[in-house]
PDB file of C-alpha atoms (C1' of nucleotides) in Angstrom:
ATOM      1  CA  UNK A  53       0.000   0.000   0.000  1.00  0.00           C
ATOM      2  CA  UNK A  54       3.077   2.304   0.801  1.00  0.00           C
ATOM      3  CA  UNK A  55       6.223   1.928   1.482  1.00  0.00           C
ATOM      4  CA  UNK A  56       6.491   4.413   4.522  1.00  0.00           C
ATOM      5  CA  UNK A  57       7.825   2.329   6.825  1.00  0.00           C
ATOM      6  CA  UNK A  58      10.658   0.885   4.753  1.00  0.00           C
ATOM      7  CA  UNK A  59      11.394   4.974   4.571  1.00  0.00           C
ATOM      8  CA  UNK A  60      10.936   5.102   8.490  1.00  0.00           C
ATOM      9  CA  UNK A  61      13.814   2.338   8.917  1.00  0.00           C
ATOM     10  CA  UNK A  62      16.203   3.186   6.927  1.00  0.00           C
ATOM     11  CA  UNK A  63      15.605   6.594   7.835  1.00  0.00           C
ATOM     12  CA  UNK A  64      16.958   5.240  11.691  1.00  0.00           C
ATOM     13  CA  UNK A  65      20.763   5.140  10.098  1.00  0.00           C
ATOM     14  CA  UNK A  66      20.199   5.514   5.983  1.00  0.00           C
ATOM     15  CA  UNK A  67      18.978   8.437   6.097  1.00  0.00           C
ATOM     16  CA  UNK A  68      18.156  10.558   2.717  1.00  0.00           C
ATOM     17  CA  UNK A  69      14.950   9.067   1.437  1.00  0.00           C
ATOM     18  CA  UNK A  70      12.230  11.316   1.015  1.00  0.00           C
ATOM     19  CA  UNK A  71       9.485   8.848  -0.541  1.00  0.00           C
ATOM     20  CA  UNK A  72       6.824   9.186   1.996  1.00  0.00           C
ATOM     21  CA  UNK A  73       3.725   8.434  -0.302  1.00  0.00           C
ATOM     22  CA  UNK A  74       1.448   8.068   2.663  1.00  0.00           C
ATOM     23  CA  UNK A  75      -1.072   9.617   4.139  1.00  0.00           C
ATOM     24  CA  UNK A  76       0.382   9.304   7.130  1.00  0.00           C
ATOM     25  CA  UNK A  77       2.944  11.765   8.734  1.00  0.00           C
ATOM     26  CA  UNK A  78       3.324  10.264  12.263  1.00  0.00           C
ATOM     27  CA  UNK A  79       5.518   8.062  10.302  1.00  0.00           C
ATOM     28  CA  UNK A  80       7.673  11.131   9.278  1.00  0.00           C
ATOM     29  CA  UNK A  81       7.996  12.406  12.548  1.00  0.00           C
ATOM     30  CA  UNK A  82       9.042   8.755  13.901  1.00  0.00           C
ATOM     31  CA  UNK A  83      11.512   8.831  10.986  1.00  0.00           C
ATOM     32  CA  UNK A  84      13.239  12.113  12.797  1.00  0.00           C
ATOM     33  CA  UNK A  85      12.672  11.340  16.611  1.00  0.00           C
ATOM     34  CA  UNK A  86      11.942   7.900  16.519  1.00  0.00           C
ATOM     35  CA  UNK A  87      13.889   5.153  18.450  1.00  0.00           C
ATOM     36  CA  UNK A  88      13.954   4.815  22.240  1.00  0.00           C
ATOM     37  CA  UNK A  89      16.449   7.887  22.805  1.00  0.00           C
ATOM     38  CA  UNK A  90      16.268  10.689  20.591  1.00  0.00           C
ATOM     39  CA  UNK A  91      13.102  11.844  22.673  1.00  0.00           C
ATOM     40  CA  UNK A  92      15.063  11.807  25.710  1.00  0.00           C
ATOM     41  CA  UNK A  93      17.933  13.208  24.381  1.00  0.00           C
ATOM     42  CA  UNK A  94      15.671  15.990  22.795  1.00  0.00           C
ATOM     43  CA  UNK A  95      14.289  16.912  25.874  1.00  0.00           C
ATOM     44  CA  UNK A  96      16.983  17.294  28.165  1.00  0.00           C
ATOM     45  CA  UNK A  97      18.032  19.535  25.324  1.00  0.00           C
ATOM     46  CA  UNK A  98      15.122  21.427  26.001  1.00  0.00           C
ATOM     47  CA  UNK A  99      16.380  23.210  28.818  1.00  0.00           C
ATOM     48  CA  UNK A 100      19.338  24.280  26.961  1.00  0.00           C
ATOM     49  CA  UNK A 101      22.765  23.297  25.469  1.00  0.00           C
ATOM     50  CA  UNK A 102      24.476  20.274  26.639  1.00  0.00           C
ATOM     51  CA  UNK A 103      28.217  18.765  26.692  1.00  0.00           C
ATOM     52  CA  UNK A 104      28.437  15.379  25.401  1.00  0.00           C
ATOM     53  CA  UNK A 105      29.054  13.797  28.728  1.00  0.00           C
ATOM     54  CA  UNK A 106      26.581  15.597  30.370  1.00  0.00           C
ATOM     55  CA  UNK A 107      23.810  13.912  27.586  1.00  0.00           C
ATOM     56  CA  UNK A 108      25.501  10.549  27.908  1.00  0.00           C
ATOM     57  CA  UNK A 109      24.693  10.835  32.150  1.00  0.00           C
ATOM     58  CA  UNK A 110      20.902  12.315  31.795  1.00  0.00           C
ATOM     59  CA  UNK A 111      19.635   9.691  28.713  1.00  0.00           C
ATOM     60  CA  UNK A 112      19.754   6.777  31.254  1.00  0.00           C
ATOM     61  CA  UNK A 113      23.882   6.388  31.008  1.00  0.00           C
ATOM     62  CA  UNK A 114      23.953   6.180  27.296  1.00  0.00           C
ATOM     63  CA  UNK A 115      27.346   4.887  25.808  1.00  0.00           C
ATOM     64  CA  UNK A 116      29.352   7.272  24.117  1.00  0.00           C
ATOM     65  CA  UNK A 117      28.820   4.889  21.228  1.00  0.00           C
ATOM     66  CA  UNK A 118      25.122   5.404  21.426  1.00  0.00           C
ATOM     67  CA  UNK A 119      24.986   8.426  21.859  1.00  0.00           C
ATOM     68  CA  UNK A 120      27.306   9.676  19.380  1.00  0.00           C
ATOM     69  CA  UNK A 121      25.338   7.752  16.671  1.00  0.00           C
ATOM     70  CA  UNK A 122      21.778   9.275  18.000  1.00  0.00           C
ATOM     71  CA  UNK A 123      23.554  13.038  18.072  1.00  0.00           C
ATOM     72  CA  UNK A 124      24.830  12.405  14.640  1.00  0.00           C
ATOM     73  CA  UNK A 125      21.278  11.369  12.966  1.00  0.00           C
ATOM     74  CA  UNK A 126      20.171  14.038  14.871  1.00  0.00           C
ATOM     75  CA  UNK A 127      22.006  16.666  13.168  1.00  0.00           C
ATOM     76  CA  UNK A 128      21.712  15.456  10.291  1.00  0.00           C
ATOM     77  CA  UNK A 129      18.057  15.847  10.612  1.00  0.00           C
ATOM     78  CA  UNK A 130      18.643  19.309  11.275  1.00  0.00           C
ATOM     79  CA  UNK A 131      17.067  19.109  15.220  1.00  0.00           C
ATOM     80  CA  UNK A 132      20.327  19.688  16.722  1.00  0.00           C
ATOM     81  CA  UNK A 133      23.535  21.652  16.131  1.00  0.00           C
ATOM     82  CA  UNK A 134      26.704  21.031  17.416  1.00  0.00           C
ATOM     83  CA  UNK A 135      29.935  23.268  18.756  1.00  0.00           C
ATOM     84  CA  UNK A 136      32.958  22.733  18.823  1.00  0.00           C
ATOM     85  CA  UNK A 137      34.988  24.661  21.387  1.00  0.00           C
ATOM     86  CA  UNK A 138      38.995  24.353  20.156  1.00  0.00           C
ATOM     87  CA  UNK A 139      39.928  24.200  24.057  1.00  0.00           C
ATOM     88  CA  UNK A 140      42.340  21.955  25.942  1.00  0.00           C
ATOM     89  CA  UNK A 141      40.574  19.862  27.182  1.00  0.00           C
ATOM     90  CA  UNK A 142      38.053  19.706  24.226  1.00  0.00           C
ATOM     91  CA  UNK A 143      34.063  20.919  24.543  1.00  0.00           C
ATOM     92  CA  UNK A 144      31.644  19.979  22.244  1.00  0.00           C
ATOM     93  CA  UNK A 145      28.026  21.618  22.954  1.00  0.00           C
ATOM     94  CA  UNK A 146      24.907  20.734  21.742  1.00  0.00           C
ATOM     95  CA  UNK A 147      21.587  22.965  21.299  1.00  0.00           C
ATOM     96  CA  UNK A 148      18.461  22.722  19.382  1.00  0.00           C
ATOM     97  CA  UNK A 149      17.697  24.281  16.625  1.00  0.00           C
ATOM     98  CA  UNK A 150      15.152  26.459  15.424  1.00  0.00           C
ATOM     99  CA  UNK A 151      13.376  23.002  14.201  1.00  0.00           C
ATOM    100  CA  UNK A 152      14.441  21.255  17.041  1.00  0.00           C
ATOM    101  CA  UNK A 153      12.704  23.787  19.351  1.00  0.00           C
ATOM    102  CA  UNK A 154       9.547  23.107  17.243  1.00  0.00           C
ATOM    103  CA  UNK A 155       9.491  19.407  18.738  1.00  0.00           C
ATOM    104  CA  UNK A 156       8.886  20.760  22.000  1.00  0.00           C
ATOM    105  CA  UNK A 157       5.225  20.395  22.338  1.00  0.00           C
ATOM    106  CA  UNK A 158       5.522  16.820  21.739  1.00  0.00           C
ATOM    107  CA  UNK A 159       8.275  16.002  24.287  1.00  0.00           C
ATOM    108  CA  UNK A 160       6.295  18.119  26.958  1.00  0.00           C
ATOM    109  CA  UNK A 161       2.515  16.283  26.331  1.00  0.00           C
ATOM    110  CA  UNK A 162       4.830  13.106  25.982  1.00  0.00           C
ATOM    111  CA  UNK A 163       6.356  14.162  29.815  1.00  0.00           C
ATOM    112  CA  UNK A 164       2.828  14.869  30.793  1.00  0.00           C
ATOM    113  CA  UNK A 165       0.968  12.145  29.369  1.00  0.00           C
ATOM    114  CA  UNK A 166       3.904   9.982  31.104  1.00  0.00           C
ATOM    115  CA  UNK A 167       3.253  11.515  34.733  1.00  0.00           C
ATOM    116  CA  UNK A 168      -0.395  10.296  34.496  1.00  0.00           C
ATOM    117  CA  UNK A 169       0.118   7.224  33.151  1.00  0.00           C
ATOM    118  CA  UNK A 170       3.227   6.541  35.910  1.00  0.00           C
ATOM    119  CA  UNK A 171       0.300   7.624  38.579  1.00  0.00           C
ATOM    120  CA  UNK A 172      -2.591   5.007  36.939  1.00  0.00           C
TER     121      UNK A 172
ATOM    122  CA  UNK B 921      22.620   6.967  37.730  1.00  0.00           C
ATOM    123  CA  UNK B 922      19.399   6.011  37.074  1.00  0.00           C
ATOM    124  CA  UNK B 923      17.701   2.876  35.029  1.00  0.00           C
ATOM    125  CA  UNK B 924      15.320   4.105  33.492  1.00  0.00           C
ATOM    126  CA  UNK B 925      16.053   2.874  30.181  1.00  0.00           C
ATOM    127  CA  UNK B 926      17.337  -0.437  31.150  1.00  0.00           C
ATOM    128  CA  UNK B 927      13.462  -0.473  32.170  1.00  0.00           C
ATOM    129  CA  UNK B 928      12.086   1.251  29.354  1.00  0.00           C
ATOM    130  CA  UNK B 929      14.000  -1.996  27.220  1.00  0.00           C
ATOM    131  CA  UNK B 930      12.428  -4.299  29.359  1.00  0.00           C
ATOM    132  CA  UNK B 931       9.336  -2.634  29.121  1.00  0.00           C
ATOM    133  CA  UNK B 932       9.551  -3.197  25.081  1.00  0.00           C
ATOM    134  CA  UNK B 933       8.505  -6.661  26.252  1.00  0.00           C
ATOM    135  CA  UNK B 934       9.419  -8.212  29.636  1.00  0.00           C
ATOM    136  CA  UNK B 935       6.522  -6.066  30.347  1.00  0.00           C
ATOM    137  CA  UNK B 936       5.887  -5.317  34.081  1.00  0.00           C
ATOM    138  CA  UNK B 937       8.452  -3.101  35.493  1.00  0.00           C
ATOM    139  CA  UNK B 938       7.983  -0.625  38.038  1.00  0.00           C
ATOM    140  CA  UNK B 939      11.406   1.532  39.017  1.00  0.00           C
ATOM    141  CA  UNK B 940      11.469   4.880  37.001  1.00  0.00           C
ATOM    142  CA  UNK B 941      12.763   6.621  39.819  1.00  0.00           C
ATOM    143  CA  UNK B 942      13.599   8.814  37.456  1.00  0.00           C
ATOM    144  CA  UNK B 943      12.627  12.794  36.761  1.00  0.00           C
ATOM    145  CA  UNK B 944      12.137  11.915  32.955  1.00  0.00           C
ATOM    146  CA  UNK B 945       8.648  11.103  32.681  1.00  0.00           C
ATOM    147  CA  UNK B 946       9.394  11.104  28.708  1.00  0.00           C
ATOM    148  CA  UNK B 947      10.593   7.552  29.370  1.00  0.00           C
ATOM    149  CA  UNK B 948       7.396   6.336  30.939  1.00  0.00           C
ATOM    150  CA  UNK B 949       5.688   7.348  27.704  1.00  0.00           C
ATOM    151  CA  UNK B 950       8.489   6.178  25.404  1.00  0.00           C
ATOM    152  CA  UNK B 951       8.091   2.154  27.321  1.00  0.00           C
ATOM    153  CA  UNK B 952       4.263   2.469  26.160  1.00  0.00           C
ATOM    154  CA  UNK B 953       4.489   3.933  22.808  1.00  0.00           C
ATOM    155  CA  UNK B 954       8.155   3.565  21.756  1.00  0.00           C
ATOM    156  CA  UNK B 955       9.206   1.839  18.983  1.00  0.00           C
ATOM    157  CA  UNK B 956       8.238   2.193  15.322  1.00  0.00           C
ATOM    158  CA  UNK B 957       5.100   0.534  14.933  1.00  0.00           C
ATOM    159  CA  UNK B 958       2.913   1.562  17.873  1.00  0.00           C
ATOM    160  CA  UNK B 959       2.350   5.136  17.349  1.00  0.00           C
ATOM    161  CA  UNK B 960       1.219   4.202  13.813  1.00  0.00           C
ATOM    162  CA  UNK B 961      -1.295   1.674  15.344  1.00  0.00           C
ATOM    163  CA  UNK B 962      -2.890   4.196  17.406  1.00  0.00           C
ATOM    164  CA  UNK B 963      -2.700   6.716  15.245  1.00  0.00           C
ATOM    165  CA  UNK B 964      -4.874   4.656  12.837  1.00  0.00           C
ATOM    166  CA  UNK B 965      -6.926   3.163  15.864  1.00  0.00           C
ATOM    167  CA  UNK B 966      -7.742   7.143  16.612  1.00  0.00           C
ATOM    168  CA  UNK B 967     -10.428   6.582  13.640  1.00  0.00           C
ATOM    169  CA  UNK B 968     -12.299   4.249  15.256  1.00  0.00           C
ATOM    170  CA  UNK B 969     -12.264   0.139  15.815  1.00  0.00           C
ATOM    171  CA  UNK B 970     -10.176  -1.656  13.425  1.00  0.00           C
ATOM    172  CA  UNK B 971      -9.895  -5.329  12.278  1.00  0.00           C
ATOM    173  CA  UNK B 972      -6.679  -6.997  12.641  1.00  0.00           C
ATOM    174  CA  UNK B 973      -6.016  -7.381   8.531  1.00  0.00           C
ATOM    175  CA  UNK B 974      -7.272  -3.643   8.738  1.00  0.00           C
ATOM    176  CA  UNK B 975      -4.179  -2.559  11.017  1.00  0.00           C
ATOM    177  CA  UNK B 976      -1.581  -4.851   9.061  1.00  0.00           C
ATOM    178  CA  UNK B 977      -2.607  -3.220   5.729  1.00  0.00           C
ATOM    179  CA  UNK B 978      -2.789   0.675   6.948  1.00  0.00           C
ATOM    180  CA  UNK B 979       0.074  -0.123   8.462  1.00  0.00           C
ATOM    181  CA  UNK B 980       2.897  -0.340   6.079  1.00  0.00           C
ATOM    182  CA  UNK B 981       1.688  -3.506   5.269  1.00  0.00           C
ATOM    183  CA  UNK B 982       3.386  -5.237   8.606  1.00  0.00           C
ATOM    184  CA  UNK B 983       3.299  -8.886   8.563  1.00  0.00           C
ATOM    185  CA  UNK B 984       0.779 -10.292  11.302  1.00  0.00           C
ATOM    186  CA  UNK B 985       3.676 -11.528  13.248  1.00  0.00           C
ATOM    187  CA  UNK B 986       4.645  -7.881  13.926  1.00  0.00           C
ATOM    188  CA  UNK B 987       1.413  -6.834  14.607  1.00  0.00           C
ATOM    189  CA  UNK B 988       0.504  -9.384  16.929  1.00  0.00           C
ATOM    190  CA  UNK B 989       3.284  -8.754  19.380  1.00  0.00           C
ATOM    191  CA  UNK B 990       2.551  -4.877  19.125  1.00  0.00           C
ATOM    192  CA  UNK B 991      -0.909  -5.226  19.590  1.00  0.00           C
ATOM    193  CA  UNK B 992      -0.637  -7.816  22.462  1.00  0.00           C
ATOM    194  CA  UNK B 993       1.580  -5.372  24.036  1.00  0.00           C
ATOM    195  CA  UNK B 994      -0.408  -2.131  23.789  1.00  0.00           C
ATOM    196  CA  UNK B 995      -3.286  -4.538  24.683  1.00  0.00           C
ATOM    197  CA  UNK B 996      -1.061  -5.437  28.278  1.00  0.00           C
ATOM    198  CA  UNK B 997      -0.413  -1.693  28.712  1.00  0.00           C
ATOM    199  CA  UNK B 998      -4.538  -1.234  29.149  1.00  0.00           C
ATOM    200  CA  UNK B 999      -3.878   1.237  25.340  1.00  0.00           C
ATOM    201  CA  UNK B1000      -6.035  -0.751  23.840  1.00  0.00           C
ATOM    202  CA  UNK B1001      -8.831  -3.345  24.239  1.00  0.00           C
ATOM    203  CA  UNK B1002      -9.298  -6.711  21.534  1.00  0.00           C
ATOM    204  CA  UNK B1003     -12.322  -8.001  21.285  1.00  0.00           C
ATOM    205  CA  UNK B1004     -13.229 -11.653  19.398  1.00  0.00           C
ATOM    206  CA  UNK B1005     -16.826 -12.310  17.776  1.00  0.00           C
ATOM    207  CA  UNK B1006     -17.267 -15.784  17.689  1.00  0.00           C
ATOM    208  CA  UNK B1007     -18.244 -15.580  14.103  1.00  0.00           C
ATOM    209  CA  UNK B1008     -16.938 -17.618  10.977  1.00  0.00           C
ATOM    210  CA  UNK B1009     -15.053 -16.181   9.054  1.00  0.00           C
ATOM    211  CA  UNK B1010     -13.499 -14.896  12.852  1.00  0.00           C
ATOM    212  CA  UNK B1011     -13.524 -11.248  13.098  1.00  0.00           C
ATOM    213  CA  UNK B1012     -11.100  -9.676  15.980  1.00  0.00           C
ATOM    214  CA  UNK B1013     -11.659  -6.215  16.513  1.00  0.00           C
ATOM    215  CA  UNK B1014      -9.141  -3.561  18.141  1.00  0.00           C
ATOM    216  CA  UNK B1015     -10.085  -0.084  20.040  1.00  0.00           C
ATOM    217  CA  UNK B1016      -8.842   2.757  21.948  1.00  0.00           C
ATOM    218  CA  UNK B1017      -9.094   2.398  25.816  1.00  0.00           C
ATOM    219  CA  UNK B1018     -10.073   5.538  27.732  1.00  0.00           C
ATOM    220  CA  UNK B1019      -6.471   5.240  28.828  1.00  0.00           C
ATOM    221  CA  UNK B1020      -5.595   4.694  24.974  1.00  0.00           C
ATOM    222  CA  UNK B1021      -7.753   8.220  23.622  1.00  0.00           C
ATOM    223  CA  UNK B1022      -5.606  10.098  26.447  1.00  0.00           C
ATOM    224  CA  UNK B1023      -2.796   9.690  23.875  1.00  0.00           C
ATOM    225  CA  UNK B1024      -4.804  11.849  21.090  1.00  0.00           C
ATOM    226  CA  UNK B1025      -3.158  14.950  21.822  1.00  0.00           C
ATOM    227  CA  UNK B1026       0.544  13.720  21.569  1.00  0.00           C
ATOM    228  CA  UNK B1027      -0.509  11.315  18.343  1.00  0.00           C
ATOM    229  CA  UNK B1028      -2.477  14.840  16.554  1.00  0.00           C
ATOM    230  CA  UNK B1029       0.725  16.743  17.289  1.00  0.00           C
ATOM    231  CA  UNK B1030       3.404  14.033  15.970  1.00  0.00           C
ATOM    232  CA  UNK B1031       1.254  14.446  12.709  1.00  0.00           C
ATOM    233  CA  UNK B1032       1.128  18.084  12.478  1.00  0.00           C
ATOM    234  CA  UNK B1033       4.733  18.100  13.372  1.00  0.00           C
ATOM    235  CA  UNK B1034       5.592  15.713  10.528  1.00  0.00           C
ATOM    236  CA  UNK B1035       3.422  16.985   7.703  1.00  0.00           C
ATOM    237  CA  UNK B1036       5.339  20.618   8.389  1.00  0.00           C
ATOM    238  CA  UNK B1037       8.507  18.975   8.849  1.00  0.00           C
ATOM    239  CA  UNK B1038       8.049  17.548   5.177  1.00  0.00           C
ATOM    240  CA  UNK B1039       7.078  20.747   3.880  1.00  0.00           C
ATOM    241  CA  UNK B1040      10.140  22.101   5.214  1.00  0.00           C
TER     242      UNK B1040
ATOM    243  C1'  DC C 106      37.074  15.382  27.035  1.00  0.00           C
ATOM    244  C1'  DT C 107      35.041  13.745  22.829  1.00  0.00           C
ATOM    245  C1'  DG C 108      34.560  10.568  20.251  1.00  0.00           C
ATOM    246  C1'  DG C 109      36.287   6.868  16.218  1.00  0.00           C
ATOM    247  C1'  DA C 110      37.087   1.832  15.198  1.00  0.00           C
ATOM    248  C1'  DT C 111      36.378  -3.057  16.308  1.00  0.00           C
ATOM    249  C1'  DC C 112      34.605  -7.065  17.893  1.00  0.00           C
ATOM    250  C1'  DC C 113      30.960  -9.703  19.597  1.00  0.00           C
ATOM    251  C1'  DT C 114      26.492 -10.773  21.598  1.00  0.00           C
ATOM    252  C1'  DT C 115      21.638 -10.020  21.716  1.00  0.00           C
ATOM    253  C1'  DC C 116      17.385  -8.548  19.990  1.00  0.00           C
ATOM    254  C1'  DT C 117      14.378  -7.615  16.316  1.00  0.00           C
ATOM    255  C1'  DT C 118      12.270  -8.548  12.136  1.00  0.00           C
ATOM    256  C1'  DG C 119      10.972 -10.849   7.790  1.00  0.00           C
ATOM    257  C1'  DA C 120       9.695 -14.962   5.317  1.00  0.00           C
ATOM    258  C1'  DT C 121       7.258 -18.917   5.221  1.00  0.00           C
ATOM    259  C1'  DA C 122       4.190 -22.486   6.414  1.00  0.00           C
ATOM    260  C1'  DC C 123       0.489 -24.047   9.156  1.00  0.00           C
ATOM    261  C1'  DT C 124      -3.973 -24.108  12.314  1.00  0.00           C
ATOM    262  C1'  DG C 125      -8.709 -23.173  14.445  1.00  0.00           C
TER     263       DG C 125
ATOM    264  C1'  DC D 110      -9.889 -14.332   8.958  1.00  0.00           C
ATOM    265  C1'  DA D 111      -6.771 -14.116  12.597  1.00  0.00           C
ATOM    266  C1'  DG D 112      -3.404 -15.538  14.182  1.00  0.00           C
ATOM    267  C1'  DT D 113       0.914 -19.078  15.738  1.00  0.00           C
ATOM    268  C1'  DA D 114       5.435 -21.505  15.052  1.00  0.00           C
ATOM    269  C1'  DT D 115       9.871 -21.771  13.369  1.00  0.00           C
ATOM    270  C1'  DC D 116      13.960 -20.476  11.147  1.00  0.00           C
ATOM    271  C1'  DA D 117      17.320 -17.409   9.399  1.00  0.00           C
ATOM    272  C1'  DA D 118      19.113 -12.819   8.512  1.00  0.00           C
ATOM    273  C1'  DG D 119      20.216  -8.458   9.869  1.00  0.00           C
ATOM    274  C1'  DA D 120      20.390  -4.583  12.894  1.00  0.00           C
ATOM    275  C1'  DA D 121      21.199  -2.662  17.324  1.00  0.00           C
ATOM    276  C1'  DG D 122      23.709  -2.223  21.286  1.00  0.00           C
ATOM    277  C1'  DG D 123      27.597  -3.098  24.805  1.00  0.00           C
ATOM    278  C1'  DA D 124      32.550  -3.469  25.767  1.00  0.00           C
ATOM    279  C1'  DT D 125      36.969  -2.159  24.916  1.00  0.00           C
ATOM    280  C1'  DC D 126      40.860   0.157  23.154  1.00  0.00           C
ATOM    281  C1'  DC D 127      42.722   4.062  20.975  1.00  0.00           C
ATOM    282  C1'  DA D 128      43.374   9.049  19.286  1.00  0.00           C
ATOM    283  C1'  DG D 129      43.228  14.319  18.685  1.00  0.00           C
TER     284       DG D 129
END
DNA sequence: CTGGATCCTTCTTGATACTG
DNA sequence: CAGTATCAAGAAGGATCCAG
């Protein structure tokens, strides 16, 4: 009938693929922020810019691994962008941007949504 | 320094898991409605009851297999409710739970967010 | 500190065939 | 129709070591 979700996984690391014949754009938006830690990662960002270790502790104890992979997709998605401070000892930051910000009403009803459910 | 996630993977199907003594509530949400398929389900399910050959076509065409342990999940999670008609030909019919419908608001927004997202 | 590169194990998913 | 069972392939994630 589509081919949407094909788009949606490859979309998790093969990104470029535009396709997206459906009808359906919850599948686009779980192409960009889908996955078990991009929403986290996205909302800690919410309060403002982030070093890389300071992500890896909030998101659960990601791996660097992980998380360098998730921050990369990220950006590449345009959600996030990502400084470089040329110090000794190095500091990367990362911020939303202007898109990224835009996500914000889902991260917050997703919070909400999980306080009630956590309290039945 | 916290395991939230290590629960939230669980929760993707060991089910049952309490913990989150986290401040993320994002999580909570994400061990309900994470993954790929699920917010597509409900998404669709937002229309009104569905048959099970109904959900596997609208979405992405997912093999039952795949929709089976989705939908037995959500179903586990009180999201949605399955009821049988002891018919022939069988005829199993899926629906929002009250608790289910409470996740309109973030599903509506995900869409809006994608369709703009895809318009640049 | 911020990752890149590998290796290796586990989980997830698809394909296929079969049943009530 | 609405699943279930099984097998095999592939992807995802953790651990570890190394580098600018």
């Amino acid at each position: 009938m589509n081919d949407s979700i094909e788009t949606l996984k490859e979309g998790r690391k093969g990104r470029q693929r535009k396709a997206q014949r459906t009808g359906c754009a919850v599948e686009v938006t779980l192409s960009v922020i889908g996955g078990v830690w991009k929403p986290v990662i996205l909302f800690h960002l919410l309060q403002g810019k982030l070093r890389f270790n300071e992500l890896c502790k909030r998101t659960s104890s990601a791996t660097p691994r992980m998380m360098t992979l998730q921050l990369r997709e990220l950006e590449s998605d345009g959600i996030i962008s990502r400084t470089v401070y040329a110090e000794v000892p190095p500091r990367v930051e990362y911020e939303l941007t202007e898109t990224g910000r835009s996500l914000e009403p889902i991260l917050l009803t997703m919070r909400d949504w999980g306080s009630r459910y956590q309290s039945q």
